[in-house]
PDB file of C-alpha atoms in Angstrom:
ATOM      1  CA  MET A   1      13.559   1.819  14.629  1.00  0.00           C
ATOM      2  CA  ALA A   2      13.835   4.678  12.143  1.00  0.00           C
ATOM      3  CA  LEU A   3      13.584   3.068   8.723  1.00  0.00           C
ATOM      4  CA  PHE A   4      12.719   6.322   7.029  1.00  0.00           C
ATOM      5  CA  ASN A   5      13.572   9.972   7.483  1.00  0.00           C
ATOM      6  CA  ARG A   6      12.686  11.285  10.940  1.00  0.00           C
ATOM      7  CA  LYS A   7      11.182  14.770  11.204  1.00  0.00           C
ATOM      8  CA  ASN A   8      13.177  17.071  13.432  1.00  0.00           C
ATOM      9  CA  ASN A   9      12.515  20.785  13.823  1.00  0.00           C
ATOM     10  CA  THR A  10      15.874  21.453  15.481  1.00  0.00           C
ATOM     11  CA  ALA A  11      19.240  21.441  13.788  1.00  0.00           C
ATOM     12  CA  PRO A  12      21.115  18.264  14.842  1.00  0.00           C
ATOM     13  CA  SER A  13      24.723  18.398  15.929  1.00  0.00           C
ATOM     14  CA  ALA A  14      27.322  17.018  13.578  1.00  0.00           C
ATOM     15  CA  ALA A  15      27.775  13.959  15.797  1.00  0.00           C
ATOM     16  CA  VAL A  16      24.052  13.186  15.782  1.00  0.00           C
ATOM     17  CA  ALA A  17      23.731  13.863  12.067  1.00  0.00           C
ATOM     18  CA  THR A  18      26.392  11.330  11.180  1.00  0.00           C
ATOM     19  CA  ALA A  19      25.431   8.642  13.723  1.00  0.00           C
ATOM     20  CA  VAL A  20      23.945   5.490  12.190  1.00  0.00           C
ATOM     21  CA  ASP A  21      21.978   2.876  14.129  1.00  0.00           C
ATOM     22  CA  PRO A  22      23.795  -0.433  13.389  1.00  0.00           C
ATOM     23  CA  ALA A  23      20.524  -2.382  13.460  1.00  0.00           C
ATOM     24  CA  LEU A  24      18.997   0.050  10.988  1.00  0.00           C
ATOM     25  CA  ALA A  25      22.051   0.008   8.753  1.00  0.00           C
ATOM     26  CA  ALA A  26      21.897  -3.794   8.620  1.00  0.00           C
ATOM     27  CA  LEU A  27      18.430  -3.587   7.026  1.00  0.00           C
ATOM     28  CA  SER A  28      19.694  -1.500   4.102  1.00  0.00           C
ATOM     29  CA  GLY A  29      19.136  -3.100   0.740  1.00  0.00           C
ATOM     30  CA  ASP A  30      16.657  -3.972  -1.971  1.00  0.00           C
ATOM     31  CA  TYR A  31      13.616  -6.072  -1.093  1.00  0.00           C
ATOM     32  CA  THR A  32      11.010  -7.888  -3.164  1.00  0.00           C
ATOM     33  CA  ILE A  33       7.467  -8.061  -1.842  1.00  0.00           C
ATOM     34  CA  ASP A  34       6.457 -11.688  -1.257  1.00  0.00           C
ATOM     35  CA  PRO A  35       2.894 -11.994  -2.643  1.00  0.00           C
ATOM     36  CA  ALA A  36       2.375 -15.379  -0.970  1.00  0.00           C
ATOM     37  CA  HIS A  37       2.746 -13.765   2.458  1.00  0.00           C
ATOM     38  CA  SER A  38       1.349 -10.307   1.707  1.00  0.00           C
ATOM     39  CA  SER A  39      -2.131  -8.953   1.129  1.00  0.00           C
ATOM     40  CA  ILE A  40      -3.562  -5.798  -0.413  1.00  0.00           C
ATOM     41  CA  GLY A  41      -7.242  -5.325   0.267  1.00  0.00           C
ATOM     42  CA  PHE A  42     -10.090  -2.893   0.819  1.00  0.00           C
ATOM     43  CA  THR A  43     -13.234  -2.335   2.851  1.00  0.00           C
ATOM     44  CA  VAL A  44     -16.234  -0.351   1.606  1.00  0.00           C
ATOM     45  CA  ARG A  45     -19.693   0.311   3.063  1.00  0.00           C
ATOM     46  CA  HIS A  46     -22.490  -1.477   1.165  1.00  0.00           C
ATOM     47  CA  ALA A  47     -26.159  -0.387   1.168  1.00  0.00           C
ATOM     48  CA  MET A  48     -25.372   1.968   4.068  1.00  0.00           C
ATOM     49  CA  VAL A  49     -25.532  -0.836   6.655  1.00  0.00           C
ATOM     50  CA  THR A  50     -22.684  -3.313   6.213  1.00  0.00           C
ATOM     51  CA  ASN A  51     -19.127  -3.636   4.917  1.00  0.00           C
ATOM     52  CA  VAL A  52     -17.861  -5.506   1.883  1.00  0.00           C
ATOM     53  CA  ARG A  53     -14.256  -6.680   2.060  1.00  0.00           C
ATOM     54  CA  GLY A  54     -12.104  -7.654  -0.861  1.00  0.00           C
ATOM     55  CA  SER A  55      -8.502  -8.201  -1.873  1.00  0.00           C
ATOM     56  CA  PHE A  56      -6.287  -8.358  -4.937  1.00  0.00           C
ATOM     57  CA  GLY A  57      -4.687 -11.780  -5.307  1.00  0.00           C
ATOM     58  CA  GLU A  58      -1.988 -10.752  -7.782  1.00  0.00           C
ATOM     59  CA  HIS A  59       0.493  -7.999  -7.070  1.00  0.00           C
ATOM     60  CA  GLU A  60       4.209  -7.348  -7.140  1.00  0.00           C
ATOM     61  CA  GLY A  61       6.478  -4.709  -5.787  1.00  0.00           C
ATOM     62  CA  SER A  62       9.765  -3.705  -4.280  1.00  0.00           C
ATOM     63  CA  LEU A  63      11.187  -1.759  -1.362  1.00  0.00           C
ATOM     64  CA  LYS A  64      14.483   0.032  -1.063  1.00  0.00           C
ATOM     65  CA  LEU A  65      15.587   0.586   2.531  1.00  0.00           C
ATOM     66  CA  ASP A  66      18.561   2.832   3.152  1.00  0.00           C
ATOM     67  CA  GLY A  67      19.647   2.750   6.781  1.00  0.00           C
ATOM     68  CA  HIS A  68      22.549   5.122   6.192  1.00  0.00           C
ATOM     69  CA  HIS A  69      20.425   7.766   4.443  1.00  0.00           C
ATOM     70  CA  PRO A  70      16.822   6.806   5.338  1.00  0.00           C
ATOM     71  CA  ALA A  71      15.260   9.587   3.260  1.00  0.00           C
ATOM     72  CA  ASN A  72      16.366   7.634   0.168  1.00  0.00           C
ATOM     73  CA  SER A  73      14.083   4.706   1.064  1.00  0.00           C
ATOM     74  CA  SER A  74      11.285   4.023  -1.414  1.00  0.00           C
ATOM     75  CA  ALA A  75       8.457   1.658  -2.373  1.00  0.00           C
ATOM     76  CA  SER A  76       6.832   0.557  -5.617  1.00  0.00           C
ATOM     77  CA  ILE A  77       3.744  -1.662  -6.007  1.00  0.00           C
ATOM     78  CA  ASP A  78       1.759  -2.871  -9.031  1.00  0.00           C
ATOM     79  CA  VAL A  79      -1.626  -4.532  -8.443  1.00  0.00           C
ATOM     80  CA  LYS A  80      -3.447  -6.592 -11.084  1.00  0.00           C
ATOM     81  CA  ILE A  81      -7.025  -5.312 -11.101  1.00  0.00           C
ATOM     82  CA  ALA A  82      -8.474  -8.496 -12.644  1.00  0.00           C
ATOM     83  CA  SER A  83      -7.375 -10.416  -9.546  1.00  0.00           C
ATOM     84  CA  VAL A  84      -9.966  -8.674  -7.332  1.00  0.00           C
ATOM     85  CA  ASP A  85     -11.825 -11.083  -5.058  1.00  0.00           C
ATOM     86  CA  THR A  86     -14.792 -10.182  -2.854  1.00  0.00           C
ATOM     87  CA  GLY A  87     -16.080 -13.726  -2.567  1.00  0.00           C
ATOM     88  CA  ILE A  88     -18.913 -13.220  -5.092  1.00  0.00           C
ATOM     89  CA  ALA A  89     -18.092 -13.781  -8.770  1.00  0.00           C
ATOM     90  CA  ASP A  90     -20.845 -11.523 -10.132  1.00  0.00           C
ATOM     91  CA  ARG A  91     -19.684  -8.644  -7.934  1.00  0.00           C
ATOM     92  CA  ASP A  92     -16.067  -9.181  -8.973  1.00  0.00           C
ATOM     93  CA  GLY A  93     -17.167  -9.132 -12.608  1.00  0.00           C
ATOM     94  CA  HIS A  94     -18.912  -5.813 -12.060  1.00  0.00           C
ATOM     95  CA  LEU A  95     -15.830  -4.334 -10.378  1.00  0.00           C
ATOM     96  CA  VAL A  96     -13.548  -5.158 -13.328  1.00  0.00           C
ATOM     97  CA  SER A  97     -16.090  -3.838 -15.844  1.00  0.00           C
ATOM     98  CA  GLY A  98     -16.258  -0.349 -17.317  1.00  0.00           C
ATOM     99  CA  ASP A  99     -18.577   0.745 -14.490  1.00  0.00           C
ATOM    100  CA  PHE A 100     -15.664   0.585 -12.073  1.00  0.00           C
ATOM    101  CA  PHE A 101     -12.032  -0.298 -12.818  1.00  0.00           C
ATOM    102  CA  ASP A 102     -12.309  -1.123 -16.549  1.00  0.00           C
ATOM    103  CA  ALA A 103      -9.565  -3.731 -16.078  1.00  0.00           C
ATOM    104  CA  GLU A 104      -9.318  -4.590 -19.763  1.00  0.00           C
ATOM    105  CA  LYS A 105      -8.239  -1.042 -20.604  1.00  0.00           C
ATOM    106  CA  PHE A 106      -6.446  -0.293 -17.307  1.00  0.00           C
ATOM    107  CA  PRO A 107      -5.065  -3.594 -16.007  1.00  0.00           C
ATOM    108  CA  LEU A 108      -2.889  -2.227 -13.186  1.00  0.00           C
ATOM    109  CA  MET A 109      -3.259  -0.084 -10.095  1.00  0.00           C
ATOM    110  CA  LYS A 110       0.125   1.479  -9.281  1.00  0.00           C
ATOM    111  CA  PHE A 111       1.758   3.143  -6.294  1.00  0.00           C
ATOM    112  CA  ARG A 112       5.117   4.932  -6.410  1.00  0.00           C
ATOM    113  CA  SER A 113       6.420   6.512  -3.221  1.00  0.00           C
ATOM    114  CA  THR A 114       7.800  10.047  -3.099  1.00  0.00           C
ATOM    115  CA  GLN A 115       8.439  10.580   0.633  1.00  0.00           C
ATOM    116  CA  ALA A 116       8.463   8.714   3.963  1.00  0.00           C
ATOM    117  CA  GLU A 117       8.669   9.828   7.565  1.00  0.00           C
ATOM    118  CA  GLN A 118       8.634   8.429  11.081  1.00  0.00           C
ATOM    119  CA  LEU A 119       5.646   9.424  13.216  1.00  0.00           C
ATOM    120  CA  GLY A 120       7.039   7.943  16.421  1.00  0.00           C
ATOM    121  CA  GLY A 121       8.255   4.515  17.518  1.00  0.00           C
ATOM    122  CA  ASP A 122       7.452   1.983  14.795  1.00  0.00           C
ATOM    123  CA  ALA A 123       4.768   4.173  13.198  1.00  0.00           C
ATOM    124  CA  TYR A 124       5.485   5.629   9.757  1.00  0.00           C
ATOM    125  CA  ARG A 125       3.757   7.450   6.938  1.00  0.00           C
ATOM    126  CA  ILE A 126       4.711   6.881   3.322  1.00  0.00           C
ATOM    127  CA  THR A 127       3.461   9.282   0.680  1.00  0.00           C
ATOM    128  CA  GLY A 128       3.388   8.727  -3.042  1.00  0.00           C
ATOM    129  CA  ASP A 129       1.348   8.688  -6.243  1.00  0.00           C
ATOM    130  CA  LEU A 130      -1.525   6.224  -6.636  1.00  0.00           C
ATOM    131  CA  THR A 131      -2.711   5.580 -10.191  1.00  0.00           C
ATOM    132  CA  ILE A 132      -6.098   3.991 -10.843  1.00  0.00           C
ATOM    133  CA  LYS A 133      -7.350   3.901 -14.423  1.00  0.00           C
ATOM    134  CA  ASP A 134      -5.922   7.072 -15.994  1.00  0.00           C
ATOM    135  CA  VAL A 135      -5.954   9.176 -12.809  1.00  0.00           C
ATOM    136  CA  THR A 136      -2.902   9.758 -10.612  1.00  0.00           C
ATOM    137  CA  ARG A 137      -3.330  11.414  -7.229  1.00  0.00           C
ATOM    138  CA  PRO A 138      -1.256  11.654  -4.041  1.00  0.00           C
ATOM    139  CA  LEU A 139      -1.824   9.073  -1.307  1.00  0.00           C
ATOM    140  CA  SER A 140      -0.430   8.831   2.229  1.00  0.00           C
ATOM    141  CA  ILE A 141      -0.357   5.421   3.922  1.00  0.00           C
ATOM    142  CA  ASP A 142       0.072   5.053   7.674  1.00  0.00           C
ATOM    143  CA  LEU A 143       2.257   2.025   8.388  1.00  0.00           C
ATOM    144  CA  GLU A 144       3.546   0.066  11.343  1.00  0.00           C
ATOM    145  CA  PHE A 145       6.926  -1.634  11.063  1.00  0.00           C
ATOM    146  CA  ASN A 146       6.407  -5.179  12.368  1.00  0.00           C
ATOM    147  CA  GLY A 147      10.103  -6.000  12.546  1.00  0.00           C
ATOM    148  CA  SER A 148      12.691  -8.078  10.705  1.00  0.00           C
ATOM    149  CA  ALA A 149      13.641 -11.747  10.867  1.00  0.00           C
ATOM    150  CA  THR A 150      15.468 -14.526   9.043  1.00  0.00           C
ATOM    151  CA  ASP A 151      13.022 -17.231   7.964  1.00  0.00           C
ATOM    152  CA  VAL A 152      13.600 -21.006   7.948  1.00  0.00           C
ATOM    153  CA  TYR A 153      14.976 -20.798   4.392  1.00  0.00           C
ATOM    154  CA  GLY A 154      17.580 -18.206   5.333  1.00  0.00           C
ATOM    155  CA  ASN A 155      15.736 -15.283   3.746  1.00  0.00           C
ATOM    156  CA  GLU A 156      15.969 -11.921   5.484  1.00  0.00           C
ATOM    157  CA  ARG A 157      12.489 -10.418   5.797  1.00  0.00           C
ATOM    158  CA  VAL A 158      10.866  -7.184   6.913  1.00  0.00           C
ATOM    159  CA  GLY A 159       7.175  -6.694   7.593  1.00  0.00           C
ATOM    160  CA  PHE A 160       4.794  -3.733   7.508  1.00  0.00           C
ATOM    161  CA  GLU A 161       1.053  -3.310   7.906  1.00  0.00           C
ATOM    162  CA  GLY A 162      -1.008  -0.222   7.341  1.00  0.00           C
ATOM    163  CA  SER A 163      -4.042   1.476   5.889  1.00  0.00           C
ATOM    164  CA  ALA A 164      -5.309   4.556   4.114  1.00  0.00           C
ATOM    165  CA  ASP A 165      -8.746   6.073   3.516  1.00  0.00           C
ATOM    166  CA  ILE A 166      -9.594   7.367   0.059  1.00  0.00           C
ATOM    167  CA  LEU A 167     -12.608   8.696  -1.820  1.00  0.00           C
ATOM    168  CA  ARG A 168     -12.989   6.476  -4.862  1.00  0.00           C
ATOM    169  CA  SER A 169     -14.584   9.346  -6.792  1.00  0.00           C
ATOM    170  CA  ASP A 170     -11.195  11.118  -6.692  1.00  0.00           C
ATOM    171  CA  TRP A 171      -9.973   8.417  -9.084  1.00  0.00           C
ATOM    172  CA  GLY A 172     -13.036   8.472 -11.317  1.00  0.00           C
ATOM    173  CA  LEU A 173     -14.779   5.478  -9.707  1.00  0.00           C
ATOM    174  CA  THR A 174     -18.212   7.076  -9.504  1.00  0.00           C
ATOM    175  CA  TRP A 175     -20.739   4.314 -10.292  1.00  0.00           C
ATOM    176  CA  ASN A 176     -23.562   4.069  -7.781  1.00  0.00           C
ATOM    177  CA  ALA A 177     -27.252   3.277  -7.342  1.00  0.00           C
ATOM    178  CA  ALA A 178     -29.803   5.044  -5.171  1.00  0.00           C
ATOM    179  CA  LEU A 179     -31.597   3.086  -2.451  1.00  0.00           C
ATOM    180  CA  GLU A 180     -35.367   3.325  -2.023  1.00  0.00           C
ATOM    181  CA  THR A 181     -34.844   4.088   1.663  1.00  0.00           C
ATOM    182  CA  GLY A 182     -32.353   6.844   0.911  1.00  0.00           C
ATOM    183  CA  GLY A 183     -28.625   6.801   0.512  1.00  0.00           C
ATOM    184  CA  VAL A 184     -26.605   4.903  -2.067  1.00  0.00           C
ATOM    185  CA  MET A 185     -25.540   1.345  -2.731  1.00  0.00           C
ATOM    186  CA  VAL A 186     -21.763   1.868  -2.448  1.00  0.00           C
ATOM    187  CA  SER A 187     -19.963   4.345  -0.195  1.00  0.00           C
ATOM    188  CA  ASP A 188     -17.576   6.817  -1.753  1.00  0.00           C
ATOM    189  CA  LYS A 189     -15.137   6.234   1.122  1.00  0.00           C
ATOM    190  CA  VAL A 190     -12.910   3.165   0.794  1.00  0.00           C
ATOM    191  CA  LYS A 191     -10.354   1.893   3.287  1.00  0.00           C
ATOM    192  CA  LEU A 192      -7.240   0.360   1.746  1.00  0.00           C
ATOM    193  CA  ASN A 193      -5.400  -2.267   3.800  1.00  0.00           C
ATOM    194  CA  PHE A 194      -1.796  -3.397   3.393  1.00  0.00           C
ATOM    195  CA  ASP A 195       0.006  -6.320   5.033  1.00  0.00           C
ATOM    196  CA  ILE A 196       3.447  -6.597   3.490  1.00  0.00           C
ATOM    197  CA  SER A 197       6.236  -9.130   3.859  1.00  0.00           C
ATOM    198  CA  ALA A 198       9.353  -8.423   1.780  1.00  0.00           C
ATOM    199  CA  VAL A 199      12.463 -10.510   1.180  1.00  0.00           C
ATOM    200  CA  LYS A 200      15.912  -8.952   0.963  1.00  0.00           C
ATOM    201  CA  ALA A 201      17.861  -9.522  -2.218  1.00  0.00           C
ATOM    202  CA  ALA A 202      21.060 -11.501  -1.865  1.00  0.00           C
ATOM    203  CA  ALA A 203      24.233  -9.427  -1.796  1.00  0.00           C
ATOM    204  CA  PRO A 204      26.151  -9.563  -5.087  1.00  0.00           C
ATOM    205  CA  GLN A 205      29.112 -11.906  -5.127  1.00  0.00           C
ATOM    206  CA  GLY A 206      32.616 -10.795  -5.906  1.00  0.00           C
TER     207      GLY A 206
END
């Protein structure tokens, strides 16, 4: 289902250009990300031999899906850096310190979309600006649309999951320590993971 703008190298006919998928159109609206049923996390190589996984417990965001004009769809997410959780308190404390995120000075990590496209089937790519500390750089996230449903409370939901690989040094996160056996303590490459459930806002009355 084409939630976002589909790439097409040929000029569509007028009939095709104006056709709207009814199922897609029905999803149009503003959505709030449900933090209780969503997760934003990361995986990074530690000491060259294993992976450390973590997540951010506090985040908020919104989606705007436009089934009539899918190119107008957008996403916005704010993540509270101090909510990082890797399962080890001392490591979390180091991550929020000035060596890494400096959460006291830069409390939020932010993403604002600028473009989205369908890659085929339910696969999508959303591109935008990711801000960490005082650095803003472009980021593309590959997503899979998991579908839509009405939950037991009558809320209309949509779900997405996806990931993106970044180099943390691109955002000024350069702390490291050399290992006696060669290599470094923390990989520069970080995989970001997203599992998003969003609830559609109620239609205005009157």
